[in-house]
Tab-separated table of C-alpha atoms in Angstrom:
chain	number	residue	atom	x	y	z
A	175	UNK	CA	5.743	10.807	105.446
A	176	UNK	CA	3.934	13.210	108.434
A	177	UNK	CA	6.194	13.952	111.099
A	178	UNK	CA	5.380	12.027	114.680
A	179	UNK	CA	5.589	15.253	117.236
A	180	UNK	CA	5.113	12.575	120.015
A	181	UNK	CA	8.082	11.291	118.858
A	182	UNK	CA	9.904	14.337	118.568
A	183	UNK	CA	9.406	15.383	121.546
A	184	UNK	CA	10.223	12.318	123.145
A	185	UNK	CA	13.475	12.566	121.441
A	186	UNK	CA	14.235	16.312	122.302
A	187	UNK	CA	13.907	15.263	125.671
A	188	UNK	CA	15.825	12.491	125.549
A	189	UNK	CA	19.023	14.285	124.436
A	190	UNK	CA	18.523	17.426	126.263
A	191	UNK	CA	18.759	14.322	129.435
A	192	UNK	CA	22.235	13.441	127.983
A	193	UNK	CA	25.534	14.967	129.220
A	194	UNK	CA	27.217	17.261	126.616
A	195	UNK	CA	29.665	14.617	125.459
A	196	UNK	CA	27.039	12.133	124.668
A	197	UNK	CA	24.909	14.957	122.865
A	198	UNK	CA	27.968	15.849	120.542
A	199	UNK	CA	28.299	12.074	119.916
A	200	UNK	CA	24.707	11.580	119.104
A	201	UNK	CA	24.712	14.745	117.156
A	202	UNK	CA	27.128	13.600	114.490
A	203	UNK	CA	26.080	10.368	114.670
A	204	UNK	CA	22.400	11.690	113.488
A	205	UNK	CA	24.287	14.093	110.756
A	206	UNK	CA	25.790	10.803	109.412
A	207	UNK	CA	22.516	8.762	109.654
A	208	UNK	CA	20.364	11.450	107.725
A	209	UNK	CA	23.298	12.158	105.289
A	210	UNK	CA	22.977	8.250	104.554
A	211	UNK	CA	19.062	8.487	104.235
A	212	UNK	CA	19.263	11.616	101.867
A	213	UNK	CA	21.485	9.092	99.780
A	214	UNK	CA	19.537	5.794	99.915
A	215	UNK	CA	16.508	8.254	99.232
A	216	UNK	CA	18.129	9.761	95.762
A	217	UNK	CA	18.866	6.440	94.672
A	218	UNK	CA	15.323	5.450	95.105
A	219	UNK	CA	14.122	8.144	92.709
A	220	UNK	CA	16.465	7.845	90.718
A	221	UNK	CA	15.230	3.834	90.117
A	222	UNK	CA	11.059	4.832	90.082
A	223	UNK	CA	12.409	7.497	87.163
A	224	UNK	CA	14.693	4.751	84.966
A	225	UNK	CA	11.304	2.376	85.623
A	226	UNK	CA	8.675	4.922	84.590
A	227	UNK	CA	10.754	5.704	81.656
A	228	UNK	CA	9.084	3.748	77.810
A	229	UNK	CA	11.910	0.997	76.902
A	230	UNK	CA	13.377	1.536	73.569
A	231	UNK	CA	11.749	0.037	70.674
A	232	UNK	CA	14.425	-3.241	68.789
A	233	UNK	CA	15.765	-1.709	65.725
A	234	UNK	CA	13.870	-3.028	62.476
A	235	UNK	CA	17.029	-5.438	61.405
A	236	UNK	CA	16.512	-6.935	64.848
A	237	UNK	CA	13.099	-7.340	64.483
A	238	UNK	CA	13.464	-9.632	60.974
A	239	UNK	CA	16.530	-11.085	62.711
A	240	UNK	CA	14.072	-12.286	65.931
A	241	UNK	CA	11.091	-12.883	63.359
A	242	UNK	CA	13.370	-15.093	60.791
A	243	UNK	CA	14.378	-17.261	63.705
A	244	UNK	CA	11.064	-17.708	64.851
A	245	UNK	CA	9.449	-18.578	61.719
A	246	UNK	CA	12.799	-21.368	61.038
A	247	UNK	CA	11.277	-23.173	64.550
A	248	UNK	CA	7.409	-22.918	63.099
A	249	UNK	CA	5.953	-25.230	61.305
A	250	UNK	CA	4.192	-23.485	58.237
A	251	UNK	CA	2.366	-23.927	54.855
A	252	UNK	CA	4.761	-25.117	52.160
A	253	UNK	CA	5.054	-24.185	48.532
A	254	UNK	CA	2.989	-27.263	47.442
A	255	UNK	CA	-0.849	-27.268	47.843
A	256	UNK	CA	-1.332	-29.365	50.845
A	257	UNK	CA	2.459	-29.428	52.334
A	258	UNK	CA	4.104	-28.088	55.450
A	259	UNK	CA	7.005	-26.488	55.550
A	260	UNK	CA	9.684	-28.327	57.264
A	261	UNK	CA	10.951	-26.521	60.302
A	262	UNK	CA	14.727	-25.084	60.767
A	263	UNK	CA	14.041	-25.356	56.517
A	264	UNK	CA	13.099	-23.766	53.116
A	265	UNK	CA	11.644	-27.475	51.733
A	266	UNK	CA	8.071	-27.809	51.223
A	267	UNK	CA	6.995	-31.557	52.104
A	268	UNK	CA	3.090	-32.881	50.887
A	269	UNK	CA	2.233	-36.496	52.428
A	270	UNK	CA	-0.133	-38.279	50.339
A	271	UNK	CA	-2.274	-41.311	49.501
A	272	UNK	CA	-4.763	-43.818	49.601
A	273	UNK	CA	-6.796	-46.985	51.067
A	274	UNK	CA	-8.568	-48.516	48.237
A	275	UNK	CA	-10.338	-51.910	48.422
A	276	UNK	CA	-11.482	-53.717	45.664
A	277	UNK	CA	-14.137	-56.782	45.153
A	278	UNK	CA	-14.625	-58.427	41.730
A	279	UNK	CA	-17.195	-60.880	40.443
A	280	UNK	CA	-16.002	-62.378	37.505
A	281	UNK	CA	-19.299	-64.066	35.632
A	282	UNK	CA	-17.012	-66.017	33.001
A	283	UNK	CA	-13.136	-67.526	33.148
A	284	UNK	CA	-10.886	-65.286	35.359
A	285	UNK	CA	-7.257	-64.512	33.714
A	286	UNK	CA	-4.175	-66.311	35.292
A	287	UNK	CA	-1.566	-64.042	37.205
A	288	UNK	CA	-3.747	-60.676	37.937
A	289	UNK	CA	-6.156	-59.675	40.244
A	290	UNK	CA	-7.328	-57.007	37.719
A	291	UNK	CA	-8.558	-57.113	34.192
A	292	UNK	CA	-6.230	-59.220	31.462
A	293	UNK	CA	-7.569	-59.638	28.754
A	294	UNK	CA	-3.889	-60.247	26.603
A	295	UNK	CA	-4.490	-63.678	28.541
A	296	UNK	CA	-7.876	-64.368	28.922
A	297	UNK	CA	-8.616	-68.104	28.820
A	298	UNK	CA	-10.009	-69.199	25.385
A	299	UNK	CA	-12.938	-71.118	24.974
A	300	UNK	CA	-16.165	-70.986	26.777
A	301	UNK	CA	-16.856	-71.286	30.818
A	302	UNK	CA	-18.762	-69.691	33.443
A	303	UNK	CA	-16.158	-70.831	36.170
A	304	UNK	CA	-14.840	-66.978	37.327
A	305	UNK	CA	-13.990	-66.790	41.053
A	306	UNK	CA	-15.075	-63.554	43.393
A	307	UNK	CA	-12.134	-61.918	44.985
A	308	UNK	CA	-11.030	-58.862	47.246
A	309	UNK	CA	-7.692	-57.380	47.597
A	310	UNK	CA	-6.382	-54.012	49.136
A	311	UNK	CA	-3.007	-54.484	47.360
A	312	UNK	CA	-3.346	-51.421	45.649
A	313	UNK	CA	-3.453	-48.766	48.399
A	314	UNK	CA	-0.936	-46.636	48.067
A	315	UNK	CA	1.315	-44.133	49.719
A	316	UNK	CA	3.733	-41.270	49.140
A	317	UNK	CA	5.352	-38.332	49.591
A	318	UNK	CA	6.909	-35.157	47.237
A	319	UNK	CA	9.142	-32.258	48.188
A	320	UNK	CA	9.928	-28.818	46.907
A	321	UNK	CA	12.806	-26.623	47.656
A	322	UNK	CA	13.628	-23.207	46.217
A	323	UNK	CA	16.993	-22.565	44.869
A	324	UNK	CA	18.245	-19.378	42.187
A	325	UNK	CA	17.315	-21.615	38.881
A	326	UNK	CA	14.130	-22.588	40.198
A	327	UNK	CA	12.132	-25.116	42.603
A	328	UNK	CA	14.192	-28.658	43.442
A	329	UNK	CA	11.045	-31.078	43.322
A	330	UNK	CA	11.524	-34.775	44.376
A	331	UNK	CA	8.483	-37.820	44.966
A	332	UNK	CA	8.777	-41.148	46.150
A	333	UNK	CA	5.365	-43.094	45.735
A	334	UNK	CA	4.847	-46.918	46.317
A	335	UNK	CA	1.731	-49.490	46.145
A	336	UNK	CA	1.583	-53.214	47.348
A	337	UNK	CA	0.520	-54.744	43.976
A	338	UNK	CA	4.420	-55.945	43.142
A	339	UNK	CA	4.614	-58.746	40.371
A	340	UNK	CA	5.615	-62.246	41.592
A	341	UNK	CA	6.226	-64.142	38.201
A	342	UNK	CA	3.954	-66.766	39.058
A	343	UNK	CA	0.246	-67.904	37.613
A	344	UNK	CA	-1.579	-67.712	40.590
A	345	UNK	CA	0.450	-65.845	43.654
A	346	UNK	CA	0.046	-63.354	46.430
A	347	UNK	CA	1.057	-59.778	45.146
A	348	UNK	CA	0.905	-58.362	48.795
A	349	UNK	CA	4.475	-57.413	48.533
A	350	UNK	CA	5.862	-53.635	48.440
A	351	UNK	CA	6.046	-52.331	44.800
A	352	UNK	CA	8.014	-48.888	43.632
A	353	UNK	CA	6.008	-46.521	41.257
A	354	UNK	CA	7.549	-43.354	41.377
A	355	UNK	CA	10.880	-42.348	42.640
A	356	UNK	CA	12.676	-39.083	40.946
A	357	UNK	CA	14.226	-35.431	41.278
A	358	UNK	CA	13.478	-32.313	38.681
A	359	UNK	CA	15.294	-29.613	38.677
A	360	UNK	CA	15.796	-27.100	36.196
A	361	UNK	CA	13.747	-29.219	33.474
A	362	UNK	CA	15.875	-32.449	34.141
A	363	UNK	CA	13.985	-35.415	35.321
A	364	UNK	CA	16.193	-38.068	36.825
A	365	UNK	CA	14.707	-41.026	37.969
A	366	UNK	CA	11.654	-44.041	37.803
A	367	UNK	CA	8.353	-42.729	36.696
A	368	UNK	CA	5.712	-42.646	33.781
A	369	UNK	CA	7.196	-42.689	30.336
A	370	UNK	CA	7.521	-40.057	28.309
A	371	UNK	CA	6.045	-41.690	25.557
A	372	UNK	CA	2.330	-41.927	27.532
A	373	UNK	CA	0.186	-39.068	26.974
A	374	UNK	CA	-1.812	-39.515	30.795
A	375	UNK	CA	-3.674	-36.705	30.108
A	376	UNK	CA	-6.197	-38.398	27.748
A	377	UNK	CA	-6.333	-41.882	29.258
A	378	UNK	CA	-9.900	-42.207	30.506
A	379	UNK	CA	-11.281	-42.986	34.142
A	380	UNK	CA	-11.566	-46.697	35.052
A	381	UNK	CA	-12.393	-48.518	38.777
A	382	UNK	CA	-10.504	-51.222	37.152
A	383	UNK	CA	-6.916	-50.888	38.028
A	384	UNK	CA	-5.654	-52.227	34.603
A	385	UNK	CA	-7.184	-50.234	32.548
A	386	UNK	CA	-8.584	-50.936	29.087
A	387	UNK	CA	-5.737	-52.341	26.540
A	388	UNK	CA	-4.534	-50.355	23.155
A	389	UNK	CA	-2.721	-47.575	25.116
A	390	UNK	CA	1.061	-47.490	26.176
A	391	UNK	CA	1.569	-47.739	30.682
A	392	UNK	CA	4.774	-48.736	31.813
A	393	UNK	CA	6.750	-46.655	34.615
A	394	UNK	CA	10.412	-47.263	33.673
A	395	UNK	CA	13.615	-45.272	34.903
A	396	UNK	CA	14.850	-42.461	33.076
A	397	UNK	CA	16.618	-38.889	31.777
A	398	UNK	CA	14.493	-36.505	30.573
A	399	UNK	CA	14.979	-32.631	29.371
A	400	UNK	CA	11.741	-30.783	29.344
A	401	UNK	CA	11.505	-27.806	27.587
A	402	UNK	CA	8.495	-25.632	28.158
A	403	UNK	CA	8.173	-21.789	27.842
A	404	UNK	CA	4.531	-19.941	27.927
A	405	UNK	CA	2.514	-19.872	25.044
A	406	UNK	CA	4.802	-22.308	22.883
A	407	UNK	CA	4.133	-26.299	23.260
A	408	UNK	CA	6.335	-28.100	25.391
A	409	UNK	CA	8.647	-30.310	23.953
A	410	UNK	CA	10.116	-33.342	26.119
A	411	UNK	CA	13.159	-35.611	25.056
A	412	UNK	CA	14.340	-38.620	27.189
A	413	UNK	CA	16.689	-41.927	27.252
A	414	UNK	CA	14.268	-44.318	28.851
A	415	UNK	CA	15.247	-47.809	30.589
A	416	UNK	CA	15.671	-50.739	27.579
A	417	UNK	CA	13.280	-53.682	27.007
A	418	UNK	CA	14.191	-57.386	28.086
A	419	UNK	CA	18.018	-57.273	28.479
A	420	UNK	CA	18.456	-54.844	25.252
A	421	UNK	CA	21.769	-52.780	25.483
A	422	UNK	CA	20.722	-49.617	24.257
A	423	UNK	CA	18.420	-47.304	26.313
A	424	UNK	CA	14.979	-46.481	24.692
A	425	UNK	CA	14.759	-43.033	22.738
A	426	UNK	CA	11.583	-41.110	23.492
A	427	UNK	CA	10.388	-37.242	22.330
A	428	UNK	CA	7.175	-35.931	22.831
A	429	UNK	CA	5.685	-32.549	22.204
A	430	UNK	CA	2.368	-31.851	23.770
A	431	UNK	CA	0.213	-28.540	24.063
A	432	UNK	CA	-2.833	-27.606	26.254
A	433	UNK	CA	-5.328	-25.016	24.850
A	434	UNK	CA	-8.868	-23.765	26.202
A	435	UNK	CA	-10.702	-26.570	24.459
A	436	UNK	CA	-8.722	-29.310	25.303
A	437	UNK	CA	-5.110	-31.130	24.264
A	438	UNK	CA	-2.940	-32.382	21.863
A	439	UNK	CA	-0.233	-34.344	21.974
A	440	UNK	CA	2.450	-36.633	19.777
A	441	UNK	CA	5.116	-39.100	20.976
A	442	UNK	CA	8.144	-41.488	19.016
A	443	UNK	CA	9.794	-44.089	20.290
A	444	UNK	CA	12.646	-46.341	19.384
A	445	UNK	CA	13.675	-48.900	20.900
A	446	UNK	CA	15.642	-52.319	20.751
A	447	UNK	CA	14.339	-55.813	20.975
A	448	UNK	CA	16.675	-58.577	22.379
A	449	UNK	CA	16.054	-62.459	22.169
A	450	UNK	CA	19.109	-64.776	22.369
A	451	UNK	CA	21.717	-61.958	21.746
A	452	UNK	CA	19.769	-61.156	18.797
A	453	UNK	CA	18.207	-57.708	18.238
A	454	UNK	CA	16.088	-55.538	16.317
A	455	UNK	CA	14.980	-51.879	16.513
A	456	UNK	CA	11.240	-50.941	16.605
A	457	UNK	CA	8.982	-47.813	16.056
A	458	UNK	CA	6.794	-46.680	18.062
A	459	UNK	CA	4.202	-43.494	17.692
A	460	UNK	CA	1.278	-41.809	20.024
A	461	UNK	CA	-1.172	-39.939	19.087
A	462	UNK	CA	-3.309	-38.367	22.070
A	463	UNK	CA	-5.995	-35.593	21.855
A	464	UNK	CA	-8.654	-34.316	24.466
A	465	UNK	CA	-11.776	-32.197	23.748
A	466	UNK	CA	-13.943	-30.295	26.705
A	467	UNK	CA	-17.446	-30.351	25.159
A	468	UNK	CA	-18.747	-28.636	28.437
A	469	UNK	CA	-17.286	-27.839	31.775
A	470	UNK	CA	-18.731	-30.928	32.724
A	471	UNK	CA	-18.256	-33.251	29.396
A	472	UNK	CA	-14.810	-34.811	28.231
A	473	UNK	CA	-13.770	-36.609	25.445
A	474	UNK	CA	-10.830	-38.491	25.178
A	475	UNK	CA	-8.461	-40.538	22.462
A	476	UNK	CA	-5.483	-42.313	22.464
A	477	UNK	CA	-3.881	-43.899	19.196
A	478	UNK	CA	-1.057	-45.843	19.503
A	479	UNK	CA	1.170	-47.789	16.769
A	480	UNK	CA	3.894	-49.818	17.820
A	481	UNK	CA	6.654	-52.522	16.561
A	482	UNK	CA	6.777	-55.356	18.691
A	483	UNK	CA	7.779	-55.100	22.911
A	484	UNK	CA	9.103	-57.754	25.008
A	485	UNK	CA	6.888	-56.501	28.221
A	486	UNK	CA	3.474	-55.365	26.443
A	487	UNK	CA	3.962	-52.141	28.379
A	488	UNK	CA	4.163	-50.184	25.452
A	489	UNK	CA	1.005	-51.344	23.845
A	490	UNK	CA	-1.005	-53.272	26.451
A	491	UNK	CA	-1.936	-56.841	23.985
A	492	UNK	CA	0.936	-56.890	21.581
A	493	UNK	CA	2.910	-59.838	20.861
A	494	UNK	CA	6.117	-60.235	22.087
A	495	UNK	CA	9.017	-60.587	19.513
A	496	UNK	CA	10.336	-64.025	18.467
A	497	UNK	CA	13.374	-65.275	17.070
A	498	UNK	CA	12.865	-67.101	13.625
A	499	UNK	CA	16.464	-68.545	13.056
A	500	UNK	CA	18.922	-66.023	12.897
A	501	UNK	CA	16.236	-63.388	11.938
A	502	UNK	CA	14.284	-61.781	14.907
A	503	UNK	CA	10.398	-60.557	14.180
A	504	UNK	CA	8.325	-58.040	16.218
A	505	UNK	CA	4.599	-57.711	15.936
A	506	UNK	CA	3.030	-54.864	14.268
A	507	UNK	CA	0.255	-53.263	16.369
A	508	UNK	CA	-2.134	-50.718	16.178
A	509	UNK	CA	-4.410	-49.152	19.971
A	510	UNK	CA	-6.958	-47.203	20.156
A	511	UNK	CA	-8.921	-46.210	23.115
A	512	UNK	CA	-11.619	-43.910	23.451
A	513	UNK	CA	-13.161	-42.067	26.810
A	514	UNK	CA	-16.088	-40.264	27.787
A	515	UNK	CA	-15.922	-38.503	31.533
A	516	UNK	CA	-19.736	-36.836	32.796
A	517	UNK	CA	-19.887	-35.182	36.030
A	518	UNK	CA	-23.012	-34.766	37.517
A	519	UNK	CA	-21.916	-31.759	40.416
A	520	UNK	CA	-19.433	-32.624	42.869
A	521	UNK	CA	-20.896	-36.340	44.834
A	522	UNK	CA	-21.694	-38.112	40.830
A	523	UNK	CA	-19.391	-38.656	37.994
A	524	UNK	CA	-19.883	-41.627	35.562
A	525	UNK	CA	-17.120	-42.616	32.437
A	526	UNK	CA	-17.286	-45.151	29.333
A	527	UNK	CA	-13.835	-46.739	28.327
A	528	UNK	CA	-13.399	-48.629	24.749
A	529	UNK	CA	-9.489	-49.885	24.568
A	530	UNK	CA	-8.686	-52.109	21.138
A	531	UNK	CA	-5.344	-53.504	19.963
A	532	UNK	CA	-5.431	-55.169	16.495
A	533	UNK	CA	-2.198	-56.990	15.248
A	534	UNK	CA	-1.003	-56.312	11.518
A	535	UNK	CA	-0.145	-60.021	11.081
A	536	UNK	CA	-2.354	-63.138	9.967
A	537	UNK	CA	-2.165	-66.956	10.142
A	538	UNK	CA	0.290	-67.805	7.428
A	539	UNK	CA	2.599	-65.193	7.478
A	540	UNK	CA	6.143	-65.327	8.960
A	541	UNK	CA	5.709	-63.956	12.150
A	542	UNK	CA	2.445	-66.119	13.105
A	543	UNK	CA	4.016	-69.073	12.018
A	544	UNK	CA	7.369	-68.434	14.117
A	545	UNK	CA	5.360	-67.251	17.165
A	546	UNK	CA	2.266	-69.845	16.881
A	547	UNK	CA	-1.496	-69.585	16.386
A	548	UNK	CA	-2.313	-68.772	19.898
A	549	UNK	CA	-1.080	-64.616	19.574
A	550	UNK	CA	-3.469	-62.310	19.928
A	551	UNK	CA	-4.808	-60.912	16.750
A	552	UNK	CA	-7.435	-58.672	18.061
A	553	UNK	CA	-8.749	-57.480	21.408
A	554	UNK	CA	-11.330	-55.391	23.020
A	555	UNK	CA	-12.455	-54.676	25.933
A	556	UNK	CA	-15.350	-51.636	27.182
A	557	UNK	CA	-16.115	-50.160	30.810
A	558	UNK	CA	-18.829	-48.399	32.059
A	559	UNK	CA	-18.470	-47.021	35.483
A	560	UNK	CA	-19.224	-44.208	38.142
A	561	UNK	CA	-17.958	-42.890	41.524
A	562	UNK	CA	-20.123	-41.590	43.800
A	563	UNK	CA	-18.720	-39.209	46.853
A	564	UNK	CA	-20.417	-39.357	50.435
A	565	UNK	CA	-18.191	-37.467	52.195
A	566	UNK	CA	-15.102	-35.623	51.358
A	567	UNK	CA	-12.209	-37.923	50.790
A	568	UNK	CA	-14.255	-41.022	50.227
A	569	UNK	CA	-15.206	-42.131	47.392
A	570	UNK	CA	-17.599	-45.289	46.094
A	571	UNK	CA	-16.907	-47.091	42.577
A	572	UNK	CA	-19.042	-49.277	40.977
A	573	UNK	CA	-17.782	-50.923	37.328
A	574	UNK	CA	-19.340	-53.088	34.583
A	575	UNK	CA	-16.679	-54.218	31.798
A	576	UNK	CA	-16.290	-57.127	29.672
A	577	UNK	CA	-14.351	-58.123	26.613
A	578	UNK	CA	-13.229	-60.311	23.699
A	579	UNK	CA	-9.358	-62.016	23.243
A	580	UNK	CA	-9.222	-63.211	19.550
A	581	UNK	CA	-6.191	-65.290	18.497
A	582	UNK	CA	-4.656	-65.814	14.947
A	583	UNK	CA	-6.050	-69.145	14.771
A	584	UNK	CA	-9.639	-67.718	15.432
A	585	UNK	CA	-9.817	-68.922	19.450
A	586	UNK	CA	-12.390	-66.085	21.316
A	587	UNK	CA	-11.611	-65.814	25.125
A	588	UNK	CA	-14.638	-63.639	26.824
A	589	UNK	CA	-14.460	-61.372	29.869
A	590	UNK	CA	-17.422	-60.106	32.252
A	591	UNK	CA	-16.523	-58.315	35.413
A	592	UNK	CA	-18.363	-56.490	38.361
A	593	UNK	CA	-15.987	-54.492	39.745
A	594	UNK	CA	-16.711	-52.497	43.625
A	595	UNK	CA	-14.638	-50.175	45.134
A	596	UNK	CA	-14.273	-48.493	48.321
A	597	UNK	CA	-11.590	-45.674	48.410
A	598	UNK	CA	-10.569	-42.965	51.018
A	599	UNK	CA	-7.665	-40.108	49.812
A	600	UNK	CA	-5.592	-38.299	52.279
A	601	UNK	CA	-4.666	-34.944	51.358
């Protein structure tokens, strides 16, 4: 700062005016007053220096320390396609679904106890009496999980639908139903989901929720090993939930292989049959093989052959076993169905379903006489159907399918169904 000679002089007069004790005062009083302004002034510079100064960079371990801890309170993508990350966390979550909506016109007899196709029961004889009916029961929700550990990913999924089975003829099925509910890890599977005897890669397309019969379905609660290495076919082994009060679990092993054309894969089961504390083991064997004609062509077949089952989950259409005297006797079944998938570019794709189940046994023989006339020898059942896409996410079904029930005794039960559907999928 310029000095102010006005002021200066002002104060050289001003202590030139002042005796000479007062001047020695105000002297050392000034010597003390600049020696404290020198000081406060040092200090100063020495702060605009220590500001001007670059701070000092965080070492790179605190740098991954700060960025780790940020990326624990962030919310992420997960290991799954479509899942989050779940903050503070290393699991992967995916939240999944869909609203479906179905209406049905049924142009002869409608089957007692489902909604859907059921052609092990359709009403014999003739009739034009079907009812029209719309349900949402089937729209579904879920949710799977992935989390990495030193022998691999920990996977988990819990899915449900609203289609639960009431035991009754004629009910409301608007009840909350379990699907899927298990944990992998390592190649274990513990838990409630598809069998391992199903081969669900060569079961065709159908807006009918049942499905055409012939081919195995049930979800049942299980152990299974899975052994699968690349190039080699993978070979699965499993103790499945038993049939009907049976006290032995079911025994299931698979071995299935994907190749560039298509898939192959083969399936035993055996398991025990239980009626009045008296029980039997059955066979069972699955053949399943898919062919890719073009990328936008698929062919599909399922052969299934099966001794006897107490739920028809295992063969959708075979006769239960019965108990003739001491002796038990299980139905002998054969299923086939056959698929063919067409996609016509990403909004149009359009399938044909044939499902048949044919039992081994005949009026007259033992088993038809202990179970009665009214088994089902032989039925069939075809779909033709296509889903159309308007938007992403939504998609439009539209199904023709009909079928015959034929029973030992030579009884014909016919099915004819228009089948709509309105769907939306989230993620």
């Amino acid at each position: 700062m310029k000095p102010n000679h006005a002021l200066l002089a002002l104060l050289a007069a001003g202590l030139y005016s002042l005796p000479p004790a007062a001047l020695a005062q105000s002297a050392k009083d000034f010597e003390t007053l600049r020696d404290e302004l020198r000081a406060l002034r040092d200090e100063l510079n020495q702060l605009k220096a220590r500001q001007a100064q670059p701070s000092a960079a965080p070492a790179p371990n605190e740098r991954m320390d700060a960025l780790e801890l940020k990326q624990k309170d962030a919310v992420v993508l997960g290991d799954i396609p479509g899942s989050l990350r779940l903050p503070g966390s290393e699991t992967s979550i995916r939240l999944y679904g869909q609203i479906e909506a179905n209406l049905f016109k049924d142009f002869k007899t409608t089957a007692p106890g489902e909604l859907f196709s059921n052609i092990m029961e359709q009403p014999l004889g003739g009739g034009s009496t079907g009812k029209t009916a719309y349900t949402a029961q089937t729209s579904r929700f879920g949710f799977e999980t992935s989390t990495p550990t030193s022998a691999g990913s920990f996977n988990t999924k819990l899915e449900a639908d609203f289609y639960a089975s009431c035991g009754g003829t004629e009910c409301n099925r608007n009840r909350l139903r379990l699907r899927h509910a298990y944990g992998e890890y390592a190649g274990w599977t513990i838990g409630q989901t598809w069998s391992t005897f199903i081969d669900l890669d060569t079961l065709p397309e159908t807006v009918d929720f049942s499905g055409p019969p012939g081919a195995p379905g049930p979800r049942v609660g299980q152990l299974r090993y899975t052994y699968s290495r690349p190039g080699l076919p993978k070979f699965q082994f499993a103790l499945e939930d038993p049939t009907n009060g049976a006290k032995l679990p079911n025994l299931v092993a698979r071995v299935s292989k994907v190749f560039d054309w298509g898939s192959l894969s083969t399936s035993l089961l055996s398991h025990e049959q239980r009626v009045d504390g008296v029980s039997k083991r059955g066979l069972g064997l699955n053949l399943g093989a898919g062919f890719k004609v073009s990328p936008s062509t698929t062919l599909t077949a399922q052969y299934t052959r099966l001794d006897g089952d107490g739920d028809a989950a295992f063969l959708t259409g075979v006769n239960t076993p019965v108990l003739d005297g001491n002796r038990l006797r299980l139905d002998r079944a054969q299923g086939l169905v056959l698929g063919l998938g067409q996609s016509f570019g990403e909004k149009l794709r359009a399938h044909l379903a044939l499902g048949m189940m044919r039992s081994s046994h005949k009026l007259g023989d033992a088993y038809v006489n202990a179970f009665g006339g009214k088994g089902n020898r032989q039925l069939y059942q075809w779909h033709a159907g296509m889903y159309y896409l308007p938007i992403k996410n939504v998609e439009l079904g539209t199904e023709l399918l009909g079928g015959r029930r034929r029973t030992f005794d030579g009884s014909k039960g016919d099915l004819l169904r228009l089948n709509l559907q309105a769907r939306y999928m989230f993620n």
